[in-house]
Every structure is written in structure tokens, then in C-alpha cells.
GROMACS .gro file of C-alpha atoms in nm:
model
   82
    1GLY     CA    1   4.396  30.576   8.041
    2LEU     CA    2   4.438  30.761   7.710
    3THR     CA    3   4.228  30.744   7.396
    4VAL     CA    4   4.278  30.920   7.065
    5ALA     CA    5   4.010  31.187   7.030
    6GLN     CA    6   3.775  31.177   6.735
    7GLY     CA    7   3.892  31.376   6.439
    8SER     CA    8   4.240  31.228   6.424
    9LYS     CA    9   4.322  31.151   6.062
   10GLY     CA   10   4.568  30.874   6.140
   11ARG     CA   11   4.494  30.502   6.126
   12ILE     CA   12   4.452  30.354   6.474
   13ALA     CA   13   4.543  29.992   6.550
   14GLY     CA   14   4.656  29.829   6.874
   15GLY     CA   15   4.740  30.150   7.058
   16THR     CA   16   4.934  30.290   6.762
   17VAL     CA   17   4.830  30.584   6.544
   18ARG     CA   18   4.992  30.576   6.201
   19TRP     CA   19   5.009  30.831   5.920
   20THR     CA   20   5.143  30.783   5.570
   21ILE     CA   21   5.300  31.098   5.432
   22PRO     CA   22   5.338  31.047   5.057
   23ASN     CA   23   5.602  31.309   4.974
   24LEU     CA   24   5.844  31.486   5.204
   25ALA     CA   25   6.144  31.657   5.047
   26PRO     CA   26   6.492  31.603   5.196
   27GLY     CA   27   6.534  31.831   5.497
   28ALA     CA   28   6.163  31.915   5.510
   29THR     CA   29   5.958  31.873   5.826
   30ARG     CA   30   5.599  31.781   5.897
   31ARG     CA   31   5.411  31.844   6.221
   32ILE     CA   32   5.139  31.602   6.320
   33VAL     CA   33   4.915  31.670   6.620
   34VAL     CA   34   4.741  31.378   6.790
   35PRO     CA   35   4.455  31.491   7.014
   36VAL     CA   36   4.406  31.251   7.306
   37ARG     CA   37   4.157  31.232   7.591
   38ALA     CA   38   4.267  31.130   7.939
   39ALA     CA   39   4.034  30.920   8.153
   40ALA     CA   40   3.910  31.081   8.474
   41GLY     CA   41   4.146  31.014   8.761
   42ILE     CA   42   4.446  30.917   8.548
   43THR     CA   43   4.779  30.965   8.724
   44GLY     CA   44   5.140  30.879   8.653
   45ARG     CA   45   5.365  30.912   8.351
   46ARG     CA   46   5.277  30.833   7.993
   47VAL     CA   47   5.547  30.822   7.726
   48ASN     CA   48   5.472  30.908   7.365
   49THR     CA   49   5.712  30.776   7.102
   50ALA     CA   50   5.719  30.906   6.746
   51THR     CA   51   5.908  30.721   6.474
   52ALA     CA   52   5.970  30.829   6.116
   53SER     CA   53   6.097  30.591   5.852
   54ALA     CA   54   6.138  30.583   5.477
   55ASP     CA   55   6.316  30.379   5.215
   56GLY     CA   56   6.686  30.458   5.187
   57VAL     CA   57   6.725  30.661   5.507
   58ALA     CA   58   6.782  30.587   5.874
   59ARG     CA   59   6.481  30.557   6.101
   60VAL     CA   60   6.451  30.839   6.358
   61THR     CA   61   6.268  30.830   6.691
   62ALA     CA   62   6.170  31.095   6.947
   63THR     CA   63   5.992  31.062   7.280
   64ALA     CA   64   5.802  31.295   7.511
   65THR     CA   65   5.674  31.224   7.862
   66THR     CA   66   5.355  31.366   8.010
   67VAL     CA   67   5.294  31.350   8.385
   68PHE     CA   68   4.933  31.329   8.503
   69SER     CA   69   4.844  31.415   8.861
   70ALA     CA   70   4.519  31.421   9.055
   71PRO     CA   71   4.348  31.760   9.055
   72ALA     CA   72   4.364  31.966   9.373
   73PRO     CA   73   4.053  31.933   9.590
   74ARG     CA   74   3.801  32.214   9.551
   75ALA     CA   75   3.760  32.450   9.840
   76VAL     CA   76   3.406  32.448   9.973
   77LEU     CA   77   3.290  32.775  10.122
   78PRO     CA   78   3.031  32.765  10.401
   79ALA     CA   79   2.684  32.889  10.317
   80VAL     CA   80   2.612  33.249  10.412
   81THR     CA   81   2.310  33.287  10.638
   82GLY     CA   82   2.131  33.570  10.800
   0.00000   0.00000   0.00000
């Protein structure tokens, strides 16, 4: 159903995208955007899990759920004649 779009700078292996952030000061934050492409007709829930870890600190995890639904059918207008 989902594939990581080209241009992602993370390393991709086995359904996981991984970044190495060399230096992040205590209390600092870093935002990473992962562009993905959904296959046509995908429906249901997909859960994304992000985990951050480093030496000497507790691992933290966050999740987000995306719900995919089928698109509404297109209205077809009758041809105008006459």
C-alpha cells in the first residue's frame, strides 16, 4: 500500500526509514518529513511509528494513524444535445 517517495534522504530497509542525526543538543527538536505515495484504491488505517534513541537517554516513541478511504464516485452529467 504505501511506498516512500523518491527524494527521501533516509535509509530504507525492510519497511523502515532511518535517519542518523549526528548532533542534537539537549532539549532541541528536529522535524523529519517522510513523503509517501499511496497505491490506488488503498483503504483502511495505517499507523506510523517514530522512535528516537541515543546513548545515555531513554528511548521515546510517537505514533500517528492515517485513515484511507475510497474516493467518492464522480458525477457524470448527461451530454447536452440540440
